[in-house]
CSV table of C-alpha atoms in Angstrom, one decimal:
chain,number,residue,atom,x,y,z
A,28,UNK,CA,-7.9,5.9,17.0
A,29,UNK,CA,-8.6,4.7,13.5
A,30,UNK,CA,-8.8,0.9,14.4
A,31,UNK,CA,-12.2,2.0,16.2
A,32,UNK,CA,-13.8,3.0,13.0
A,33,UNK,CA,-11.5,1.2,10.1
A,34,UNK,CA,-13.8,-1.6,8.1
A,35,UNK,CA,-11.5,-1.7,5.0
A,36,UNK,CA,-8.4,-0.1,4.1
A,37,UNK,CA,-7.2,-0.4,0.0
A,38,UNK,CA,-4.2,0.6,-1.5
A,39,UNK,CA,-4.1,1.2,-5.4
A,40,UNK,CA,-1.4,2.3,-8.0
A,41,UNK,CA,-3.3,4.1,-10.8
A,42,UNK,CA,-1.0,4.9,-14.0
A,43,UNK,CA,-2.0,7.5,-16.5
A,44,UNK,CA,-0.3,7.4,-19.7
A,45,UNK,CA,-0.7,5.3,-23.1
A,46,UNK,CA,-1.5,1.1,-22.8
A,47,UNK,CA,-1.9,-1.9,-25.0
A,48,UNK,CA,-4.4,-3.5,-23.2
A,49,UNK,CA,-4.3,-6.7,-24.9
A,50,UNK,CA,-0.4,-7.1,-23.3
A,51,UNK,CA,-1.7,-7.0,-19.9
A,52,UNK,CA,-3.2,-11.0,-19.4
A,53,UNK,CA,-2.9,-13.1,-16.3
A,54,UNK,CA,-0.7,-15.5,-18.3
A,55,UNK,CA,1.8,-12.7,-18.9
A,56,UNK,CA,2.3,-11.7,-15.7
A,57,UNK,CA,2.7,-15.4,-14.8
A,58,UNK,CA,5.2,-16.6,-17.7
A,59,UNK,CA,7.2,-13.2,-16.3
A,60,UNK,CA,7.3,-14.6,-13.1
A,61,UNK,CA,5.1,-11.6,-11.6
A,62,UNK,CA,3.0,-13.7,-10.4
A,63,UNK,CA,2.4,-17.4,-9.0
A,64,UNK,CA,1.4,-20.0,-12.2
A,65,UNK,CA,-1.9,-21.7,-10.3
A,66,UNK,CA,-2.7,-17.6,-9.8
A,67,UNK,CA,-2.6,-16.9,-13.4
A,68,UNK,CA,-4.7,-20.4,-14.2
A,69,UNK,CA,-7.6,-19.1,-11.7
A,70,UNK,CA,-8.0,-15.4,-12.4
A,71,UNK,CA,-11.1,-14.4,-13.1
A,72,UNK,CA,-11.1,-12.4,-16.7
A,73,UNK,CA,-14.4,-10.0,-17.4
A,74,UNK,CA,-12.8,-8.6,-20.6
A,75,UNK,CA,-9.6,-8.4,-22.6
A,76,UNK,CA,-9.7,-6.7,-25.4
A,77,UNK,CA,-7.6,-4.0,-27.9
A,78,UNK,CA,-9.5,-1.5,-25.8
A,79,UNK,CA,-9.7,-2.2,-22.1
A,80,UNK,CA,-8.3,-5.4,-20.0
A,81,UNK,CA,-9.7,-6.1,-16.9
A,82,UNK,CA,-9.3,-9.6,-14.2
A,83,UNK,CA,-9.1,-10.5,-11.0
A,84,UNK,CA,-6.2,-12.5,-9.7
A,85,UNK,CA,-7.3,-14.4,-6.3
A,86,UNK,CA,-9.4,-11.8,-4.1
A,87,UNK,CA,-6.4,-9.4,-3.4
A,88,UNK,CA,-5.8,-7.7,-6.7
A,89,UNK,CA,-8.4,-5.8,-9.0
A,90,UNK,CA,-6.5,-4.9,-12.4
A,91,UNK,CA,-7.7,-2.8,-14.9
A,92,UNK,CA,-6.2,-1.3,-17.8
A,93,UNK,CA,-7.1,0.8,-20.9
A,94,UNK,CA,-5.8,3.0,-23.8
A,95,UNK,CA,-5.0,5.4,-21.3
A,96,UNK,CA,-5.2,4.4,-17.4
A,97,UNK,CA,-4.1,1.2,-15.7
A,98,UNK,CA,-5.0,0.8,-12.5
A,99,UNK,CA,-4.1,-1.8,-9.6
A,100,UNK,CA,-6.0,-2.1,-6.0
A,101,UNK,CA,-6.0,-4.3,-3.4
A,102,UNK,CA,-8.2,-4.5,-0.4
A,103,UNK,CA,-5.9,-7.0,1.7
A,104,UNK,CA,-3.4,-5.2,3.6
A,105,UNK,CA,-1.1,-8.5,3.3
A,106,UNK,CA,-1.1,-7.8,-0.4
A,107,UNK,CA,0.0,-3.9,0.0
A,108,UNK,CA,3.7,-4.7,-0.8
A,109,UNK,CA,3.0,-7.8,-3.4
A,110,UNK,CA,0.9,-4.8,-5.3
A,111,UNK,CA,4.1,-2.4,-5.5
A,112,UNK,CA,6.4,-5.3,-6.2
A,113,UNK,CA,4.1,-6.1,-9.5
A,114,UNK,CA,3.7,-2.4,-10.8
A,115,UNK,CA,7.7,-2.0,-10.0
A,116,UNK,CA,7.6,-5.7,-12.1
A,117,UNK,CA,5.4,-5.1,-14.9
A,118,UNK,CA,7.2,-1.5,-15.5
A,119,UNK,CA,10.7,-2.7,-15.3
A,120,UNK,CA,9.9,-5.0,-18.4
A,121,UNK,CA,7.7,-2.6,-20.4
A,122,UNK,CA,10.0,-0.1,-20.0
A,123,UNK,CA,9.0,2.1,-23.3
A,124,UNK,CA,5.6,2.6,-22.1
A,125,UNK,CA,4.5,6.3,-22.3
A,126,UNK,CA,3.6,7.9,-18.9
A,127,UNK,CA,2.4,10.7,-17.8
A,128,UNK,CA,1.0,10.4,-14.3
A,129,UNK,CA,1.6,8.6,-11.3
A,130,UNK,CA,-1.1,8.2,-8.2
A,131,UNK,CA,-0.6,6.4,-5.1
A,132,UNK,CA,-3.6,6.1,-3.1
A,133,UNK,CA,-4.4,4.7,0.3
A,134,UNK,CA,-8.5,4.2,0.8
A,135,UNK,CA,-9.7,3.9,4.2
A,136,UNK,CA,-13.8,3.0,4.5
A,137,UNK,CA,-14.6,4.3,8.3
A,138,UNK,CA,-18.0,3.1,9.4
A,139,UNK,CA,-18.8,6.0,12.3
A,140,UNK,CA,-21.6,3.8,14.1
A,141,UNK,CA,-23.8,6.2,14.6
A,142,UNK,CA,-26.2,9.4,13.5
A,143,UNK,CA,-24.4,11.3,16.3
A,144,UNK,CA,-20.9,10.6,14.9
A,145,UNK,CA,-22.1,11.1,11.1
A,146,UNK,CA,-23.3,14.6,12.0
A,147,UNK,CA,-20.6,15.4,14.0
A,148,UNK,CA,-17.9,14.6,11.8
A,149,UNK,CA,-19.5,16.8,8.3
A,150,UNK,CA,-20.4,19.7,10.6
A,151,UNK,CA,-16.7,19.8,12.0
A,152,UNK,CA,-15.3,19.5,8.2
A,153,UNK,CA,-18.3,22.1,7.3
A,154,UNK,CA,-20.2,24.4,9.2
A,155,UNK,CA,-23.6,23.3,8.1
A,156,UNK,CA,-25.3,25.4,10.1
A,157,UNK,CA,-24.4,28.4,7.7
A,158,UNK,CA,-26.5,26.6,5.5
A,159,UNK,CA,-29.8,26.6,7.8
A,160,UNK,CA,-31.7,28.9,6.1
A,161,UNK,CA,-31.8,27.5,2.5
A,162,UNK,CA,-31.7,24.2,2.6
A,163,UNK,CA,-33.6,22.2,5.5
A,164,UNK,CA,-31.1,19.6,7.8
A,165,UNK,CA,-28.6,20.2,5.3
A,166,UNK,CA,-25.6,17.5,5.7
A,167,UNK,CA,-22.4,16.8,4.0
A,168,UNK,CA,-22.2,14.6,1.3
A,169,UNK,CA,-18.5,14.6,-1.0
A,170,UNK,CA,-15.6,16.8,0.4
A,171,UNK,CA,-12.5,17.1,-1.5
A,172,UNK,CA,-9.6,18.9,0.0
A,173,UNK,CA,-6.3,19.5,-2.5
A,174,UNK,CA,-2.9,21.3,-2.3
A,175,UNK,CA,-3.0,24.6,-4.1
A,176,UNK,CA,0.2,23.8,-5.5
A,177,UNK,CA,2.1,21.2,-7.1
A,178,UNK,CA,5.7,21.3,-5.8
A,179,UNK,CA,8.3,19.1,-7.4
A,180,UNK,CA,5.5,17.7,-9.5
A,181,UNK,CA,3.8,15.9,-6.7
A,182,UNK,CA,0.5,17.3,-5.5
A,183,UNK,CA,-2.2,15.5,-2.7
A,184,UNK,CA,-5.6,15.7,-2.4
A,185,UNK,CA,-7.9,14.1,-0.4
A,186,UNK,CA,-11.9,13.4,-0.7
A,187,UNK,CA,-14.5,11.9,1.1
A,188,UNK,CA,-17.3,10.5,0.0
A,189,UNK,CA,-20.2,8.2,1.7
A,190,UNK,CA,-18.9,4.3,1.7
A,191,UNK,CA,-21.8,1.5,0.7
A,192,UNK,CA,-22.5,0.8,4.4
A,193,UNK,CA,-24.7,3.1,6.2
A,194,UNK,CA,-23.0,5.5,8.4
A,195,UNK,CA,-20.3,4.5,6.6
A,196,UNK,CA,-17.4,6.8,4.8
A,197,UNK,CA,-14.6,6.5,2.3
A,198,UNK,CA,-11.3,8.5,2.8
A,199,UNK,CA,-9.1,8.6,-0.1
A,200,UNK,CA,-5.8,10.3,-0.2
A,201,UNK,CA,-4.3,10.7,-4.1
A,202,UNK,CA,-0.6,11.3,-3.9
A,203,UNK,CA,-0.1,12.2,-7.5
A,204,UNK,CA,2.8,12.9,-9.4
A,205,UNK,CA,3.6,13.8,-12.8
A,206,UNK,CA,5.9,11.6,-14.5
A,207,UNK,CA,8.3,12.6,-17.3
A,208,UNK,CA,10.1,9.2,-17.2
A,209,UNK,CA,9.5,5.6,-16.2
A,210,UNK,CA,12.3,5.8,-14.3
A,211,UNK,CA,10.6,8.1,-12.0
A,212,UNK,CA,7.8,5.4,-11.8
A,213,UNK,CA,10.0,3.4,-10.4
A,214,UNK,CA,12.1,5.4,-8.4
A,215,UNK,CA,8.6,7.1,-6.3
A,216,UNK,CA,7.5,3.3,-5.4
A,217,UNK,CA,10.5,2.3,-4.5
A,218,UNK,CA,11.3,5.2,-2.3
A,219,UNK,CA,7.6,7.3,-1.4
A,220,UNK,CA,5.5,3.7,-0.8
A,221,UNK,CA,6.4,3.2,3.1
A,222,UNK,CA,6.5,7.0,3.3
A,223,UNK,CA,3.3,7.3,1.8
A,224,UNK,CA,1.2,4.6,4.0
A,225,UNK,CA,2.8,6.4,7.0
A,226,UNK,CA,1.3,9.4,6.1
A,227,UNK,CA,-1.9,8.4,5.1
A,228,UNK,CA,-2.7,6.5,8.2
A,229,UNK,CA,-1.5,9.7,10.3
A,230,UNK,CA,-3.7,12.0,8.4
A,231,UNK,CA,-6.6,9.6,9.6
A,232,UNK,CA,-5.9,9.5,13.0
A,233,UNK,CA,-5.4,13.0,13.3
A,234,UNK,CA,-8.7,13.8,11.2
A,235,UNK,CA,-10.3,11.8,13.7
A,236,UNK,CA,-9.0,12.5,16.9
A,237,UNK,CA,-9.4,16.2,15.7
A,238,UNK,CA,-13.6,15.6,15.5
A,239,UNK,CA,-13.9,13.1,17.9
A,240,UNK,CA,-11.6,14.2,21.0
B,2,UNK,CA,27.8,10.9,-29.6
B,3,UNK,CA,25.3,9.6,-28.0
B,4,UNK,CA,25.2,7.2,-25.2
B,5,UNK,CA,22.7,4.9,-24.6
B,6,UNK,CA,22.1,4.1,-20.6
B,7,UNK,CA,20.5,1.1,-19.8
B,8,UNK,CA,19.4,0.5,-15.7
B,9,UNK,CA,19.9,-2.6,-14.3
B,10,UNK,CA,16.5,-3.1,-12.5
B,11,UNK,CA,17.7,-6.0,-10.6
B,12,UNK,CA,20.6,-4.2,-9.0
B,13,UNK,CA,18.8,-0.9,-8.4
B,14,UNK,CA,16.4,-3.3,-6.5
B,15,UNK,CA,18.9,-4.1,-4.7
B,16,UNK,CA,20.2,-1.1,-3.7
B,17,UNK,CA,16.9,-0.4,-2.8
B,18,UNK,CA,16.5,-2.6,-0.6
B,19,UNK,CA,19.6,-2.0,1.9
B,20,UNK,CA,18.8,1.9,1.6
B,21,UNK,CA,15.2,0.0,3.0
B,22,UNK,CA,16.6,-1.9,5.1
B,23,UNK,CA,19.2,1.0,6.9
B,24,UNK,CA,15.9,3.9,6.3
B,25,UNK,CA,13.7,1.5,8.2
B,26,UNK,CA,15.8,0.6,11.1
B,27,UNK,CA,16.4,4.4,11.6
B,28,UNK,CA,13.6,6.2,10.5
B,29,UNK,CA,12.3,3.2,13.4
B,30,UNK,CA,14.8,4.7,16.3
B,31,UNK,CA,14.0,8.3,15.3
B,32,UNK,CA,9.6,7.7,15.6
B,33,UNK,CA,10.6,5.6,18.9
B,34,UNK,CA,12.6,9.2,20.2
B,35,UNK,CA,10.3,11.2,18.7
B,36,UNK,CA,7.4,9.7,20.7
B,37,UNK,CA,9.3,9.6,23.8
B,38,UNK,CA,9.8,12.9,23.3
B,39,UNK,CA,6.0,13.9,22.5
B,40,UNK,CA,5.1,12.3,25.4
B,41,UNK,CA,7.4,14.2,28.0
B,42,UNK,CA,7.0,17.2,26.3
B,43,UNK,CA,2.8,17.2,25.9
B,44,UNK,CA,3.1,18.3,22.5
B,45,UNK,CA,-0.2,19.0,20.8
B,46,UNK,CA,-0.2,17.0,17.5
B,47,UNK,CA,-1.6,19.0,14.8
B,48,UNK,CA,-8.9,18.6,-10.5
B,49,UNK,CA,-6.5,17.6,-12.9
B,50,UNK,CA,-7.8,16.0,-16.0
B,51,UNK,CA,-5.3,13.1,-15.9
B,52,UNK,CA,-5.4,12.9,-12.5
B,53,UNK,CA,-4.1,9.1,-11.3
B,54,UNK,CA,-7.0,8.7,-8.5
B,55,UNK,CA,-8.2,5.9,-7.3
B,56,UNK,CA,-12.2,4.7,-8.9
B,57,UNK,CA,-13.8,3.5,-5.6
B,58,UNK,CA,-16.5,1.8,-7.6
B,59,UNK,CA,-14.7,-1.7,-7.1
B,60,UNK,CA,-13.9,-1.2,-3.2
B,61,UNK,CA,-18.0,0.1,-2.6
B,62,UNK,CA,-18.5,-3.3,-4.0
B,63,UNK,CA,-16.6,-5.2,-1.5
B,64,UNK,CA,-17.8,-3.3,0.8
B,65,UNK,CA,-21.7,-4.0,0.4
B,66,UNK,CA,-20.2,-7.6,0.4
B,67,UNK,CA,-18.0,-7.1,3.6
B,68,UNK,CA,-19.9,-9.8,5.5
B,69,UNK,CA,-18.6,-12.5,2.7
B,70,UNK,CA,-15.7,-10.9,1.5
B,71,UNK,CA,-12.6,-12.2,3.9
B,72,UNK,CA,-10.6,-9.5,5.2
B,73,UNK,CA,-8.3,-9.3,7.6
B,74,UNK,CA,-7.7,-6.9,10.6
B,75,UNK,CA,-5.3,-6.0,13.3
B,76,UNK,CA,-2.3,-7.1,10.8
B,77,UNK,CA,1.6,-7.5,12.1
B,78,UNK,CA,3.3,-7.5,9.2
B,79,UNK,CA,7.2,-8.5,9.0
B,80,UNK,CA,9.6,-8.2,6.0
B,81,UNK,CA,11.7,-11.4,6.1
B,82,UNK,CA,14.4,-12.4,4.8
B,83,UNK,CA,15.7,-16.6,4.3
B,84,UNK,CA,19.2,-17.1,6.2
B,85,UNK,CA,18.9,-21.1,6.4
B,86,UNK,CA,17.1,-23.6,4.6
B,87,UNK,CA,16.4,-26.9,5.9
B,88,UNK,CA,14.8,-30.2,4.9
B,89,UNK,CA,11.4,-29.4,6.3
B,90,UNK,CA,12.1,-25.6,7.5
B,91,UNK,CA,13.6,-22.7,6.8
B,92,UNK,CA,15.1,-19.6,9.2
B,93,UNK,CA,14.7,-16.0,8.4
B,94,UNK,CA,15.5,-12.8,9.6
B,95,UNK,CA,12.6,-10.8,10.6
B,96,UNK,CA,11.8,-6.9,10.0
B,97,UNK,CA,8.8,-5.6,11.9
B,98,UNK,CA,6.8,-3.0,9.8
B,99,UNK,CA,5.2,-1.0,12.7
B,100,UNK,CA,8.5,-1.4,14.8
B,101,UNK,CA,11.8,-2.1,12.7
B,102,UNK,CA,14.5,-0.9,15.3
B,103,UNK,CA,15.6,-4.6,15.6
B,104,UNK,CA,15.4,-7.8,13.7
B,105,UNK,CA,14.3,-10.9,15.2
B,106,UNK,CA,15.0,-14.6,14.0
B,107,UNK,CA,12.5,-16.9,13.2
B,108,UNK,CA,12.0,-20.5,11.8
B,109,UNK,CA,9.0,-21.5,9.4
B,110,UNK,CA,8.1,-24.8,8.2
B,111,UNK,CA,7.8,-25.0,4.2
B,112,UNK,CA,4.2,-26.1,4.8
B,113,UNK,CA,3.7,-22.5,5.3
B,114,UNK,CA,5.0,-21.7,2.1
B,115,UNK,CA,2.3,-21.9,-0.6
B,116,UNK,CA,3.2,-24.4,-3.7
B,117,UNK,CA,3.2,-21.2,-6.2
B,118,UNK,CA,5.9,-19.5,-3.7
B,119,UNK,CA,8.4,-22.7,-2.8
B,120,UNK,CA,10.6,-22.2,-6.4
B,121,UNK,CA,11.1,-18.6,-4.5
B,122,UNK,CA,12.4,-20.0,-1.3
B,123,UNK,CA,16.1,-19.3,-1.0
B,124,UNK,CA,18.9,-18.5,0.9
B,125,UNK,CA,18.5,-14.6,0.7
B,126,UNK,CA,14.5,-14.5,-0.4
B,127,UNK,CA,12.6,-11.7,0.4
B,128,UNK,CA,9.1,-12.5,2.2
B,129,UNK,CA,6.6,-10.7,3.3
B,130,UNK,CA,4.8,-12.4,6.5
B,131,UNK,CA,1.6,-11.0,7.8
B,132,UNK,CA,-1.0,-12.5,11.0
B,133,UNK,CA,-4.3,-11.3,11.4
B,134,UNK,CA,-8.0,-11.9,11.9
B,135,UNK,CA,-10.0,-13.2,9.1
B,136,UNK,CA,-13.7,-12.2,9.1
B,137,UNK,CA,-15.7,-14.3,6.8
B,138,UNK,CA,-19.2,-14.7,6.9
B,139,UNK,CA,-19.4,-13.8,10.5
B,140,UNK,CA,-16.1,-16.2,11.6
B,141,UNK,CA,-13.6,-14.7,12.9
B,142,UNK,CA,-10.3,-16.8,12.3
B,143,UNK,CA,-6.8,-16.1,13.1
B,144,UNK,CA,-4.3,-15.8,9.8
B,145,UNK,CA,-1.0,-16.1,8.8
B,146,UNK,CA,0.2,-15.6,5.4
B,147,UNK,CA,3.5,-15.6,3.6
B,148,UNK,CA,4.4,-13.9,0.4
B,149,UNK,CA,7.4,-14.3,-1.4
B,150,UNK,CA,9.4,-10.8,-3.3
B,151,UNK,CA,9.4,-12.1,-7.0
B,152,UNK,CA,12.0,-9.5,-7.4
B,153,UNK,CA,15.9,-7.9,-5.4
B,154,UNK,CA,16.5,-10.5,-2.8
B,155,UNK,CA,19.4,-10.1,-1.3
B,156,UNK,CA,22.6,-12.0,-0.1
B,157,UNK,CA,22.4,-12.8,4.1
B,158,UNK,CA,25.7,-11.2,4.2
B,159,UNK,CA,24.9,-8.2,2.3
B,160,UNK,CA,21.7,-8.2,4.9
B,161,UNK,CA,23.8,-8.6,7.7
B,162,UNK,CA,26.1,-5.4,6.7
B,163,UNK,CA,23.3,-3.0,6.3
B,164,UNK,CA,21.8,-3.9,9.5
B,165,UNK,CA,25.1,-3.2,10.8
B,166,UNK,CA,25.4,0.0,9.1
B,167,UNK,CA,22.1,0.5,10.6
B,168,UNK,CA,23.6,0.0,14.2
B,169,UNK,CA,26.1,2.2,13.6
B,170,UNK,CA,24.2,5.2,12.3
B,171,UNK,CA,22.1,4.6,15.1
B,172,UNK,CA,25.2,4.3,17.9
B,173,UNK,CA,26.4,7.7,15.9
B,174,UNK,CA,23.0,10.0,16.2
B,175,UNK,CA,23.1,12.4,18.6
B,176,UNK,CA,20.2,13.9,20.2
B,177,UNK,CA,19.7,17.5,21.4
């Protein structure tokens, strides 16, 4: 069902905790073997500095990182595991890095083709018509959907939010955790990652066959 | 006294990646039962402050670019794993994401392997191998790309024994 409306699915690692941004270079990651040498040599650097590092390595991976929040996406679905296999990397070697928060989160940008389709899919998630009398055609612009309760410090939310393209939405689905150890860093993208795409693509599908069937 | 634990990263990899390897191929025969049972059955299918989300700000911009950014669509993507290596090519065992009940065997030439990837390639390398389409500027072109693990490759043997262990969880299920 999704592969009708997919246009670009991402997959990001996002890491809340306390960074040295200046640590986190392209030639690092290279001379720790994270990453391929010629990589390293092309990235394209906007900014390192004491507060906030951020390069591009190729066009699959968007780093970012600073005093508090490091972040890794990709775009390329070829590149979803190379992604975890870095984070797992670069987290195995700094290994006294303070964390406190772990989110896993799988993007998918649905273009829905039509007006038709647009409306159809905000007045399903929202009855708009209750709406009617104080605000003319209203529509739905940012829905965000979370779990009322974090169990086993793992919560999920999801949003959606209008993509760049018109007729054109972005559904993003944060599994967060909170992390007490690195080791747990480790341990959820080792274990949760496969679990996690699975899940993400079925809560699609099901969003959509639930509006559109 | 205190005791000071230190984890071996390399080997926990490792681990991890025969618990993979067995978790696929099941969790893989279980989905396969599961939908053969859907389908006989008709079964209906039904703000923190530190939160770690994702900032889209950097995928809207690929997106408003999407007809010169090169992406690729209607991926297979296989886990592989090096058995052989030869002068010119190399034979690997092959895990299907979407379908990882069985492995299948496959030979590449090195020319597949990018020059930043061939110090990787050995008996017991981890690769990941995915074909698509390629969309850029309006062409539509047919990919293939390999990737090779930079960390927990694994012995063929030690491969071989966890598919068997596989097998035989999977010979053992029994289904209601």
């Amino acid at each position: 069902m999704m592969e009708k409306y997919l246009q670009i699915e991402a997959r990001s690692v996002v890491l809340i905790g306390n960074f040295n941004p200046l640590i986190f270079q392209p030639a690092w990651f290279s001379q720790k073997e994270l990453i391929q040498e010629e990589e390293a040599r092309s990235a394209v650097i906007e900014i390192i500095h004491p507060e906030i590092t951020k390069f591009n390595i190729g066009d699959w991976l968007n780093f970012e990182v600073t005093v508090n929040r490091c972040s890794f996406t990709t775009a390329k679905e070829p590149y979803f595991e190379p992604i975890k296999d870095l984070v797992f990397g670069i987290f195995s070697i700094l290994r006294e890095t303070p964390i406190s928060a772990l989110g896993i989160n799988n993007t998918f940008n649905l273009l829905l083709h039509n007006y038709e389709n647009n409306y159809k899919f905000g007045s399903t998630l929202t009855p708009l018509d209750i709406w009617d009398q104080k605000i003319k055609k209203p529509r739905l612009l940012r829905l965000e959907i979370i779990e009322e309760e974090r169990i086993d410090n793992f919560r999920r939310s999801i949003s959606i939010t209008p993509s760049n393209q018109k007729m054109g939405i972005s559904i993003n689905i944060n599994n967060d955790y909170k992390i007490k150890k690195i080791e747990s860093v480790l341990d959820i993208l080792s274990s949760k990652w496969d679990e996690h795409s699975t899940e993400a693509r079925n809560i699609v599908n099901d969003l959509l066959r639930k509006i559109f069937n | 006294m205190e005791t000071n634990i230190r984890l071996d990263y390399d080997k926990i990899s490792k681990i991890n990646d025969l618990g993979n390897i067995v978790n696929q191929y099941i969790s893989g025969v279980i989905k396969e039962r599961n939908i053969s049972i859907e389908k006989n059955n008709s079964i209906d299918i039904i703000t923190d402050d530190n939160k770690a989300e994702f900032d889209l700000t950097w995928l809207q911009k690929i997106d408003s670019k999407k007809d010169v950014y090169e992406y690729m669509s209607n991926i297979q993507s296989w886990t592989g794993y090096v058995s052989d290596i030869e002068e010119d090519n190399f034979t690997a065992k092959l895990i299907d994401k979407k379908d990882p009940t069985t492995y299948e065997i496959a030979t590449f030439s090195k020319e597949d392997v990018s020059d930043g990837d061939l110090n990787l390639l050995k008996p017991g390398a981890v690769f990941y191998w995915s074909i698509g389409y390629a969309t850029n500027k309006g062409q539509r072109i047919k990919q293939s790309l390999i990737r090779f693990r930079r960390s927990g490759n694994i012995s063929v043997q030690v491969f071989d024994q966890a598919m068997d262990r596989a097998e035989e969880l999977n010979q053992n299920l029994t289904w209601d």
